[in-house]
XYZ file of C-alpha atoms in Angstrom:
587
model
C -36.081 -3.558 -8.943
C -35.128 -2.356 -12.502
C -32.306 -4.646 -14.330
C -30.180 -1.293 -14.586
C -30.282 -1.612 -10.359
C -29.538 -4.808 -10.567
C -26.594 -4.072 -12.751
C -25.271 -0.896 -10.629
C -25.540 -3.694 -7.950
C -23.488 -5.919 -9.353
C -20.887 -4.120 -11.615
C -17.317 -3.923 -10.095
C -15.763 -1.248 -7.519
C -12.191 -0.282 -8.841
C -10.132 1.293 -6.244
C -7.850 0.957 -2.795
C -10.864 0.884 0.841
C -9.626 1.955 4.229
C -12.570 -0.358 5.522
C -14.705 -2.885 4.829
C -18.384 -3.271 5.706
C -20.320 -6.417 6.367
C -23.329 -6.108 4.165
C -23.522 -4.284 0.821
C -26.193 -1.535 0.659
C -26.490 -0.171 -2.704
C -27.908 3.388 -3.029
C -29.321 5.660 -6.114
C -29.904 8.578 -4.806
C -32.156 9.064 -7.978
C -34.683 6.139 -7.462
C -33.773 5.542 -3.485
C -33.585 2.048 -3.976
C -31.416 0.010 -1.216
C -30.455 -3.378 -0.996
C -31.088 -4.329 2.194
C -28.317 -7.293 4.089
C -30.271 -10.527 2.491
C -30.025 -9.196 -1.063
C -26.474 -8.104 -0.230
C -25.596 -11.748 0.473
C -27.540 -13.132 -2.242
C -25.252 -10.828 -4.354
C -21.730 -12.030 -3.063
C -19.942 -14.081 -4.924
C -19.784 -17.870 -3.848
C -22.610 -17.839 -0.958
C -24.972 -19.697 -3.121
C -26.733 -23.044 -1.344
C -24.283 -22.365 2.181
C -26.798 -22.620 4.914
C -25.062 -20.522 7.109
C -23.529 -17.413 5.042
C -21.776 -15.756 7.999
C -19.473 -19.232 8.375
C -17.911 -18.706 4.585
C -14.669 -17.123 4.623
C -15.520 -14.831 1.971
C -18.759 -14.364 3.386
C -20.095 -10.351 2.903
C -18.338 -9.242 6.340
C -15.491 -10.104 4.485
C -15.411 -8.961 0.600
C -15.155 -5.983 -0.804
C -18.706 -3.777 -2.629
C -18.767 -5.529 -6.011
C -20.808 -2.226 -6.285
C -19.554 0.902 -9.097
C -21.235 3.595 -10.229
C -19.000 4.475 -12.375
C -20.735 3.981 -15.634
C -23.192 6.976 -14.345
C -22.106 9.976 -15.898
C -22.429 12.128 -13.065
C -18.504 13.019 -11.500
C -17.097 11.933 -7.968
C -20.159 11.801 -5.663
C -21.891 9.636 -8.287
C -19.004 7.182 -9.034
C -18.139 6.577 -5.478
C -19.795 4.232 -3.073
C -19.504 4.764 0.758
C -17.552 2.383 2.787
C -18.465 2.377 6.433
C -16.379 0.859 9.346
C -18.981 -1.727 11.190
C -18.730 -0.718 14.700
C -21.667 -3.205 15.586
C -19.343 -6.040 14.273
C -16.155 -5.257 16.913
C -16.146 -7.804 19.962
C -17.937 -10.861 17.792
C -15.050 -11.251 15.217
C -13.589 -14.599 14.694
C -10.893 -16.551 12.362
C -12.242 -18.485 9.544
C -10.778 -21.223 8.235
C -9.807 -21.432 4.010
C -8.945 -24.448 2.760
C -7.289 -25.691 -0.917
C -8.992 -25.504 -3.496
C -10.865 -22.640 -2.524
C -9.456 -19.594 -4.808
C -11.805 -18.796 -7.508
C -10.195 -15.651 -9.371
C -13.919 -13.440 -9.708
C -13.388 -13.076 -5.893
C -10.223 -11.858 -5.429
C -9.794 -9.867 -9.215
C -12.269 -7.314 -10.329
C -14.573 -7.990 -12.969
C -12.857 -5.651 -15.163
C -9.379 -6.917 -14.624
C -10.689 -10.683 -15.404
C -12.362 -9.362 -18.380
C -9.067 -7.185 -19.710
C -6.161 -8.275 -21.665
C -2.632 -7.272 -20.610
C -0.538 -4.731 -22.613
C 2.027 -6.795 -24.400
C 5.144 -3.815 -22.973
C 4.282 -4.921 -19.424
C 3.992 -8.519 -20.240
C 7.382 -8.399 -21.961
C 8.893 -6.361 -18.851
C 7.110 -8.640 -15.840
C 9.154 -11.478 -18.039
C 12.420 -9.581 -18.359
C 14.374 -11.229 -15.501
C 16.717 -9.356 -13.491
C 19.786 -9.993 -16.138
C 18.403 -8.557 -18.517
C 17.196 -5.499 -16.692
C 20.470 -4.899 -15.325
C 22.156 -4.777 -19.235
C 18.812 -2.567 -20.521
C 19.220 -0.170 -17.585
C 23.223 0.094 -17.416
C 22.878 -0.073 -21.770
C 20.975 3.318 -20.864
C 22.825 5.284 -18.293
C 26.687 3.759 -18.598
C 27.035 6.129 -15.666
C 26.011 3.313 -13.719
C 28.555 1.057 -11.677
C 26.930 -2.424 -13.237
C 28.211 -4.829 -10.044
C 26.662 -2.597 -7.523
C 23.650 -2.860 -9.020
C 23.606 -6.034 -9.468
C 24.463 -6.725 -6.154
C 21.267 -4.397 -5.381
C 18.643 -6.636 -7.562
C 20.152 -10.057 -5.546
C 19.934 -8.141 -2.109
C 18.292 -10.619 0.226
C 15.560 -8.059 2.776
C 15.948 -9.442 6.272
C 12.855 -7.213 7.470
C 10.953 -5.826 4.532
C 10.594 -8.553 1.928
C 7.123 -7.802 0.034
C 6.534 -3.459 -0.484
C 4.914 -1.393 -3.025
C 6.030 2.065 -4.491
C 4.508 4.473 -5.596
C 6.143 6.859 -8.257
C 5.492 9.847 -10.549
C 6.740 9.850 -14.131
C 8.350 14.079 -14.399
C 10.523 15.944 -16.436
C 12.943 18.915 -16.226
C 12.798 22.035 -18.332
C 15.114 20.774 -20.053
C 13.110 17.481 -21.351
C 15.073 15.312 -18.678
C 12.437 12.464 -17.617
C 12.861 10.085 -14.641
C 10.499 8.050 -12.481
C 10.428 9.623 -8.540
C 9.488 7.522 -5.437
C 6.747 9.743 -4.040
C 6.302 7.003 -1.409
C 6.757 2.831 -0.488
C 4.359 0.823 1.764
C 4.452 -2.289 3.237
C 1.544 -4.600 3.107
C 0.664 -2.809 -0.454
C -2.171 -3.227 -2.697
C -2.618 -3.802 -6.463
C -3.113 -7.800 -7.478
C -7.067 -7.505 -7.829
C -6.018 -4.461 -10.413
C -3.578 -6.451 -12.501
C -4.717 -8.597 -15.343
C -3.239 -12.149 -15.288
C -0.025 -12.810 -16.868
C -0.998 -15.421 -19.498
C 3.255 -17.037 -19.681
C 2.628 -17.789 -15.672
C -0.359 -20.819 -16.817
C -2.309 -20.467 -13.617
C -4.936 -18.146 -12.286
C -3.252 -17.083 -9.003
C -1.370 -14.488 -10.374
C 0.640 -11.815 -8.089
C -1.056 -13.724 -5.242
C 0.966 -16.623 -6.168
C 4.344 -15.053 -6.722
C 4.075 -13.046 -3.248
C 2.964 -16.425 -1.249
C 5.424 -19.503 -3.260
C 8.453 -16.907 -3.877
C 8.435 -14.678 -0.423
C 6.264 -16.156 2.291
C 7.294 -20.242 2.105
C 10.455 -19.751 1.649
C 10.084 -17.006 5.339
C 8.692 -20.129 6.868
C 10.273 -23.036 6.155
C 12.408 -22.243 9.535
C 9.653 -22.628 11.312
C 8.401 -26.188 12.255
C 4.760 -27.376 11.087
C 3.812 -28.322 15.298
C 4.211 -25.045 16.507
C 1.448 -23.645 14.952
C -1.129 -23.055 12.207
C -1.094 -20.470 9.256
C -2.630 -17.343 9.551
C -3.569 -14.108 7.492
C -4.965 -11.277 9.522
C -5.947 -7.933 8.148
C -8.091 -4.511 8.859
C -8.558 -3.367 5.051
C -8.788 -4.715 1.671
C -10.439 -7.743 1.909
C -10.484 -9.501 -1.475
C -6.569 -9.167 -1.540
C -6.597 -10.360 2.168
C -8.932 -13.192 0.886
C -6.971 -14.121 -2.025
C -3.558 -14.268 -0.040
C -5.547 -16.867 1.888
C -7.054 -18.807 -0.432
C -3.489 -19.076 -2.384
C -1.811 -20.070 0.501
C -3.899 -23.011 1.505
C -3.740 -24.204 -2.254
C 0.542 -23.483 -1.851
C 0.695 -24.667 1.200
C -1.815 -27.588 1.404
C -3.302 -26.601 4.907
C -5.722 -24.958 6.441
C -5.541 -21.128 6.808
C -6.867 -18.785 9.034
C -8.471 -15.652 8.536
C -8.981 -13.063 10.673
C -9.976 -9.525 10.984
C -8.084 -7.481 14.087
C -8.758 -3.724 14.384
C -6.964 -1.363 16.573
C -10.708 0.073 18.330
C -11.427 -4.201 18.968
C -12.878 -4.652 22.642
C -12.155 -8.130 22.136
C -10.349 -8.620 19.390
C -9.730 -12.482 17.464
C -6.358 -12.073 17.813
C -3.434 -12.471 21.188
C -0.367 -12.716 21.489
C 1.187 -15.160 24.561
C 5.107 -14.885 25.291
C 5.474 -13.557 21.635
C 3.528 -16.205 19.557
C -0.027 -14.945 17.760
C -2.988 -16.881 18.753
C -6.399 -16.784 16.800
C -9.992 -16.878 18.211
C -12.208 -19.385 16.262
C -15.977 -19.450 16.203
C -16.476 -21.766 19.020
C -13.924 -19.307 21.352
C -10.903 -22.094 20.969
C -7.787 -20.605 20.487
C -4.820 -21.407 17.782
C -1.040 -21.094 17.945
C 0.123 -19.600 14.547
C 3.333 -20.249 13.583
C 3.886 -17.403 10.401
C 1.269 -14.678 9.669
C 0.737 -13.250 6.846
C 0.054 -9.625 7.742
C -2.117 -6.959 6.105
C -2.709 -4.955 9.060
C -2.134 -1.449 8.161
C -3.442 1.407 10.385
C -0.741 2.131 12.926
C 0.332 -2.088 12.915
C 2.909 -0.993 15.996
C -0.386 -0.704 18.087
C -1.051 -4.054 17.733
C 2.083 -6.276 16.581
C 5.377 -6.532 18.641
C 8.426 -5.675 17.224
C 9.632 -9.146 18.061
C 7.768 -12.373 18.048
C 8.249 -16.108 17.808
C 5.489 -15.853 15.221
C 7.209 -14.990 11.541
C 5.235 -12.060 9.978
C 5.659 -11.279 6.561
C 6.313 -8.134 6.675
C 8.082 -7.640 10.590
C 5.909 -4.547 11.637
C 9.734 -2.882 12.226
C 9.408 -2.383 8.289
C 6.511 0.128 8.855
C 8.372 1.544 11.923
C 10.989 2.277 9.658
C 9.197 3.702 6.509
C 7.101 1.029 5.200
C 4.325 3.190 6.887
C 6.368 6.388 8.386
C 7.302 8.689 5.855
C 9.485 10.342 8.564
C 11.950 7.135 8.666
C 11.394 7.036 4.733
C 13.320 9.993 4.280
C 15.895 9.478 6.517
C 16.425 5.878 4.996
C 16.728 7.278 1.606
C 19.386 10.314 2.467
C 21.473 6.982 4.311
C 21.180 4.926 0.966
C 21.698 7.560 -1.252
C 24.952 8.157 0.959
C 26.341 4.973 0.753
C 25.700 5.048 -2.946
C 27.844 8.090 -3.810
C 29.611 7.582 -6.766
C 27.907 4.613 -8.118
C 25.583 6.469 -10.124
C 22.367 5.412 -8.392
C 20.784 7.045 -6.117
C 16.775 7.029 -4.899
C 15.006 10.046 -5.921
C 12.801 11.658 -4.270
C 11.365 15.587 -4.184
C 13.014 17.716 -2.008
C 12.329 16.790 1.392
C 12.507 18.384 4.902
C 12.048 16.523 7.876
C 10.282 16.905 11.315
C 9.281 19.856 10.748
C 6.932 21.821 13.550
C 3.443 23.324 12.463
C 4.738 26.570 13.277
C 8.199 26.498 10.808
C 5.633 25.260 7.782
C 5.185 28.733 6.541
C 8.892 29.565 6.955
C 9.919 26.333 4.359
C 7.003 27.317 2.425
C 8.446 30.717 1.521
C 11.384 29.170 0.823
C 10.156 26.967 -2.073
C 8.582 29.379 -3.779
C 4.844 29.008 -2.123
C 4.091 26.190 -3.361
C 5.037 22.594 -0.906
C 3.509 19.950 -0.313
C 2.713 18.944 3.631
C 2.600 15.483 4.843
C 1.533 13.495 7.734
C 4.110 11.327 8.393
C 1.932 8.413 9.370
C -1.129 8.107 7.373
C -1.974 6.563 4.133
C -4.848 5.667 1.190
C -4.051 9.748 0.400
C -5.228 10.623 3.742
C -2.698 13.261 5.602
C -1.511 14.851 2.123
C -1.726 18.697 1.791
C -0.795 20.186 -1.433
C -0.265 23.559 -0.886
C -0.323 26.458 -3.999
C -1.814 29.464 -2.101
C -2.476 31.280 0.926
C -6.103 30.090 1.502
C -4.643 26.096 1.366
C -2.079 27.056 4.010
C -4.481 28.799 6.034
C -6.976 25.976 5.869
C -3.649 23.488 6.933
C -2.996 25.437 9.851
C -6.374 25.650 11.428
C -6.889 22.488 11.780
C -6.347 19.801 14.404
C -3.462 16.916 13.950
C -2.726 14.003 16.245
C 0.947 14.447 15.517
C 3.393 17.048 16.373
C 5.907 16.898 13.427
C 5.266 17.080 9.549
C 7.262 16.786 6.411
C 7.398 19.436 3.774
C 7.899 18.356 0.142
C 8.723 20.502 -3.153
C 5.638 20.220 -4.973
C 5.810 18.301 -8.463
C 3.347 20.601 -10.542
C 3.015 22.112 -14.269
C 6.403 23.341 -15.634
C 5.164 27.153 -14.374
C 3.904 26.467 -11.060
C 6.064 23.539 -9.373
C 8.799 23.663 -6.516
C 11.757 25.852 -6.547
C 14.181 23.508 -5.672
C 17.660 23.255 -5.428
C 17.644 20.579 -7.771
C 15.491 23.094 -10.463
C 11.993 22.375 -10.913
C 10.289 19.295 -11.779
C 7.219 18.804 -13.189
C 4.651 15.917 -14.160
C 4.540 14.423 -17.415
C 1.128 13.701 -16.513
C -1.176 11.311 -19.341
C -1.466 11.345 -23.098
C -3.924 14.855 -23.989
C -7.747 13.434 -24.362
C -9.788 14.231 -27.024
C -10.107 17.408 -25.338
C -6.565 18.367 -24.960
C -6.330 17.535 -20.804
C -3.763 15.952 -19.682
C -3.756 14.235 -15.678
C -1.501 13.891 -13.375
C -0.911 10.231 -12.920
C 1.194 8.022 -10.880
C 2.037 4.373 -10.989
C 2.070 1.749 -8.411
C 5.103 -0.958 -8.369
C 4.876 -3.945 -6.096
C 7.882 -5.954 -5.821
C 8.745 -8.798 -3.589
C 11.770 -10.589 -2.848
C 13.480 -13.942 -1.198
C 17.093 -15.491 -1.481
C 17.399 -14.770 -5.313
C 16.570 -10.931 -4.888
C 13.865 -8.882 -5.963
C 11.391 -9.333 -8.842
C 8.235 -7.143 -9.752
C 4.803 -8.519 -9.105
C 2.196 -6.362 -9.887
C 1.150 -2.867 -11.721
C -1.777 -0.453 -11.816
C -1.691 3.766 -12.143
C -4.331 5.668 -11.314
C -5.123 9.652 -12.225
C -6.226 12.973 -10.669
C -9.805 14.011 -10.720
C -8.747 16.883 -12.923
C -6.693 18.032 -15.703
C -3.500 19.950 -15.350
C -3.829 23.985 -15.687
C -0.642 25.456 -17.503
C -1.427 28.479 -15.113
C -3.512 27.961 -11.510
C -5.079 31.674 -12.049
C -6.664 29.552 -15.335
C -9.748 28.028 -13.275
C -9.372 29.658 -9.485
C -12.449 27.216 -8.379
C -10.350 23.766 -9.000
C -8.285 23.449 -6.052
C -4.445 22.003 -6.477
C -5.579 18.655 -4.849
C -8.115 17.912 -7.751
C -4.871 18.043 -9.928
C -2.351 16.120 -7.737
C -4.011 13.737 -5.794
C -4.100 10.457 -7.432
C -5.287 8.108 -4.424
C -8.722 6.256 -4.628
C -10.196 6.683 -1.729
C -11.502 9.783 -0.457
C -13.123 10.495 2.630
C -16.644 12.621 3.138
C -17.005 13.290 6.226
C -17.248 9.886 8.262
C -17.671 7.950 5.419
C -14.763 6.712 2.885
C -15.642 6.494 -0.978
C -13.834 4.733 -3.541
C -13.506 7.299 -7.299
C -13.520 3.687 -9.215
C -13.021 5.680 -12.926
C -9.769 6.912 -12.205
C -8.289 3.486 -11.881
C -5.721 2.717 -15.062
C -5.136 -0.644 -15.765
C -2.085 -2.584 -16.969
C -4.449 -3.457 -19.770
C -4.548 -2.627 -23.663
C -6.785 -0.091 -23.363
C -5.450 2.317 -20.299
C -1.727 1.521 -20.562
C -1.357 3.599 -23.803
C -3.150 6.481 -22.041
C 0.504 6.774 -19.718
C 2.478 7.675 -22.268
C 5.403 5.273 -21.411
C 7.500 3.032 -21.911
C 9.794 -0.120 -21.148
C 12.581 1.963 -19.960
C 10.077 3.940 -17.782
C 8.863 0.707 -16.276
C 12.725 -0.567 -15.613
C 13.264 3.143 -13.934
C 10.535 2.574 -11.733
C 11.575 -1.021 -10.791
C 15.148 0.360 -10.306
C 13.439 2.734 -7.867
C 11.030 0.541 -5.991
C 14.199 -1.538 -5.343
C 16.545 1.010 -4.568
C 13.927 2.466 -2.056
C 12.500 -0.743 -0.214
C 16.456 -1.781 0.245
C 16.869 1.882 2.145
C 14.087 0.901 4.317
C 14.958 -2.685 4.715
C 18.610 -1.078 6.106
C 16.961 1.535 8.619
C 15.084 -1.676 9.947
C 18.525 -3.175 10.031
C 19.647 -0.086 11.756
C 16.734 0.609 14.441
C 17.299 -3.774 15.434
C 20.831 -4.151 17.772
C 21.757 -6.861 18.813
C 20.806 -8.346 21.986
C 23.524 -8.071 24.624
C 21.784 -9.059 27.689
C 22.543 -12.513 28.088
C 20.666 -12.639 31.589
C 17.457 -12.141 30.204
C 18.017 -13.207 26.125
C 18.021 -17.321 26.736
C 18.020 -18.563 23.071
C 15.176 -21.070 22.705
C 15.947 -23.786 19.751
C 12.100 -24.232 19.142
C 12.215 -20.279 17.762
C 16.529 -19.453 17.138
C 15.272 -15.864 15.619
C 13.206 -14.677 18.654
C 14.873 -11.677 21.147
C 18.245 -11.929 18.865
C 17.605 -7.914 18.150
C 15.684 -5.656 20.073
C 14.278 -1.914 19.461
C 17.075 0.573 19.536
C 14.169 3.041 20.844
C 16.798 6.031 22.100
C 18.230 5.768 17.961
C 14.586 6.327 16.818
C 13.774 8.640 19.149
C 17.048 10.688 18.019
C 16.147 10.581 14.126
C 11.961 10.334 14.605
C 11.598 12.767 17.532
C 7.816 12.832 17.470
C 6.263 12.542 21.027
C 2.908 11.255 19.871
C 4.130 8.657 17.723
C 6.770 7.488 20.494
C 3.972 7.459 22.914
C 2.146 5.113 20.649
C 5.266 2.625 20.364
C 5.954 2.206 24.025
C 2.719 1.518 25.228
């Protein structure tokens, strides 16, 4: 094996997986060289001299391909490496334990992140403080009722207290620019793409904030002897990992980690009268008291909407748009409601809800031809249609989807082909021109989290479309609209998921000043995040009565939060009437 095979081997993967894979097979299609599992371990970081690899909580089952290609010069296909759910592993999964002492940063950061230095505008924003934001931003748009934001930066989430947005930085015809939420998620990625924040004197960095701001202070109502710590996830391990590893050293105990999958036969995870138990190697099960959750793909399938175990986030936050675009937009028209008049409001495109297959064409016309389509429930860029012409639409409507209702989104474009909207047109400021005069489409990702004091932002990263904006699509008919517009990572080929690790833009000296923004830009997109994950946080509020059933709701003093709300499930079914997803939540 050639040192440049080593080095492919070896280099870092930048980008968001859907799945992990247990052993790392590296592949050059141009020499056919593969290494096979025992290299693969020999590779991972921190398995050196453990006699029994598979035991190591960050063992290769559980960290992400350290593998890029991206150095190759060869486009997508060549910079992507295939990740591959393990089917062979489901039914043999078990929690490991993590223990203090046990973060070490080159797991749970890419190499390239570790290696970069951060751009002194975002270090001097991450250590703004809310005051200060709140004079900048109401300096800049006195339109602005100053106590009612304020209020909004100290709100305290009671469901949805750690989120990520993700925004795109447009303009008017007119030269009008403004950050737009284009979507928020729970359980969100982006600390192993932020470089460390040098004024915070530790290594942890977002990690850190998320677990001593957010999740202690969630648990501290919560009693050491009813339970263990826990983090259980089904994608992005070395965040997953580092959550862990931060929250023994936090914490000072033992953590669990543990994989759970919705296809599972027998899955390391239960749940008994509403508290989570864990599966350990030798098949002894462990009462968790608070969970750390990065469970992702469809988490109503396998948390309850109540429990006696605290999750950070409550799996009623994805219910209600952390992970259902559906709710998303009704939360934001009910925010931007009760906001009338104070000169905030959350911005979004143009957005019509549950919509049926058959009306898309109809709505279509009706923007001008060009939308885009959504499925409400998906995410990593996965159930996004951006249509421009007939042959997209046609190629939308012939094929299969799960769901029965869609949303359908003016389409943020180049100032001559975007949305008609009511609003006017919008249109992406898109990246600094190259050396070649293109300039991408590029969005950025916001993570904030929050606890008593309010909200603060954690983490930062952008990433950019495969391919430069046309001024006119009839320019280039062979590159599709999605090459322009989509922005996500990962990318799916066939039954395999790949990770495009070059179009990854760091928080960093060198790919910041490829954004073309600024300070203000970054407030605007905090003010958004904020203003968006509060919307969602209310809907939660919303879809959670209070329990009136005093004959079956006895109060138990060992758990004082359990079975105080319940589902309203006839008020989501009114405002989210999608059979298949309802079918889903009652089962």
């Amino acid at each position: 094996m050639t040192a440049f095979m080593i080095a492919l081997c070896v280099g870092d993967l930048i980008g968001e997986h859907l799945y992990h894979k247990p052993y790392f097979n590296c592949m050059v299609e141009s020499g056919n060289f593969v290494a096979p599992p025992k290299m693969a371990s020999f590779m991972s970081p921190g398995l050196v001299g453990l006699s029994s690899p598979e035991d190591h909580p960050y063992a290769p089952s559980d960290t992400e391909s350290d593998a890029s290609f991206s150095a190759l010069p060869k486009a997508a296909k060549a910079a992507s490496i295939a990740e591959k759910h393990n089917k062979k592993k489901l039914g043999e999964l078990y929690a490991k334990p993590v223990s203090a002492g046990e973060f070490e940063a080159e797991k749970h950061f890419y190499p390239r992140v570790l290696n970069a230095h951060i751009h002194p505008l975002v270090s001097s924003f991450l250590t703004l403080g809310n005051e200060r934001i709140l004079a900048r931003y109401t300096h800049l748009n006195p339109q602005v009722n100053y106590e009612i934001l304020e209020g909004l930066l100290k709100y305290q989430p009671k469901f949805f207290q750690w989120a990520g947005s993700d925004l795109f930085n447009v303009t008017t015809s007119s030269g009008q620019r403004q950050m737009i939420i284009v979507e928020t998620n729970s359980c969100p990625s982006g600390q192993k793409s932020m470089p460390l924040l040098s004024e915070l004197g530790d290594d942890h960095g977002g990690y850190g904030v998320v677990i001593d701001s957010t999740f202690r202070e969630m648990i501290t109502q919560a009693d050491k002897s009813l339970g263990d710590l826990a983090v259980v996830y089904d994608k992005n391990p070395m965040e997953a990992t580092g959550y862990a590893a931060v929250m023994a050293d936090h914490t000072k105990e033992n953590v669990w980690l543990v994989e759970y999958y919705e296809d599972d036969p027998n899955p390391p995870v239960r749940w008994a009268q509403g508290v989570m138990e864990i599966r350990d190697k030798a098949n002894k099960w462990h009462s968790i008291r608070a969970c750390f959750r990065y469970v992702t793909q469809k988490p109503w399938n396998r948390f309850p909407i109540n429990s006696k175990t605290i999750v950070l986030n409550s799996v009623i936050s994805c219910l209600a748009g952390g992970r259902n675009k559906m709710m998303a937009a009704r939360a934001y028209d009910f925010l931007n409601a009760e906001l009338d008049g104070s000169g905030l409001s959350v911005r979004v495109p143009e957005t019509i809800r549950n919509v049926t297959k058959s009306e898309i064409p109809l709505w279509l016309d009706s923007m001008g031809g060009h939308a885009v389509l959504k499925v409400p429930y998906s995410n990593a860029g996965q159930g996004v249609y951006t249509i421009t012409n007939k042959e997209e639409l046609k190629d939308f409507m012939e094929e299969d989807h799960h769901y029965d209702k869609f949303i359908v989104q003016s389409l943020v474009g180049n100032a001559s082909w975007s949305s008609v909207t009511k609003a006017g047109k919008f249109y992406h400021v898109g990246t600094i021109p190259n050396k070649k005069n293109h300039t991408f489409v590029s969005d950025l990702r916001m993570m904030v989290a929050a606890n008593s004091n309010g909200f603060r932002p954690v983490a930062i990263y952008a990433r950019r479309a495969r391919k430069p904006l046309l001024r006119h699509l009839e320019d280039d008919p062979s590159i599709t609209s999605w090459e322009m517009l989509g922005t996500n990572l990962s990318v799916k080929l066939e039954d395999e998921w790949t990770t495009e690790a070059q179009r990854l833009l760091l928080m960093d000296r060198k790919d910041f000043n490829q954004l073309g923004i600024g300070i203000d830009d970054l407030i605007d997109a905090y003010i958004q995040t904020v203003l968006s994950v509060i919307a969602i946080d209310k809907m939660a509020q919303r879809l959670m009565k209070v329990n009136s059933d005093t004959t079956k709701f006895l109060q138990d003093a060992k758990y004082p939060w359990f079975n105080q709300s319940v589902f309203d499930f006839e008020l989501f079914e009114a405002l989210n009437p999608d059979v298949a997803l309802l079918q889903e939540i009652s089962q």
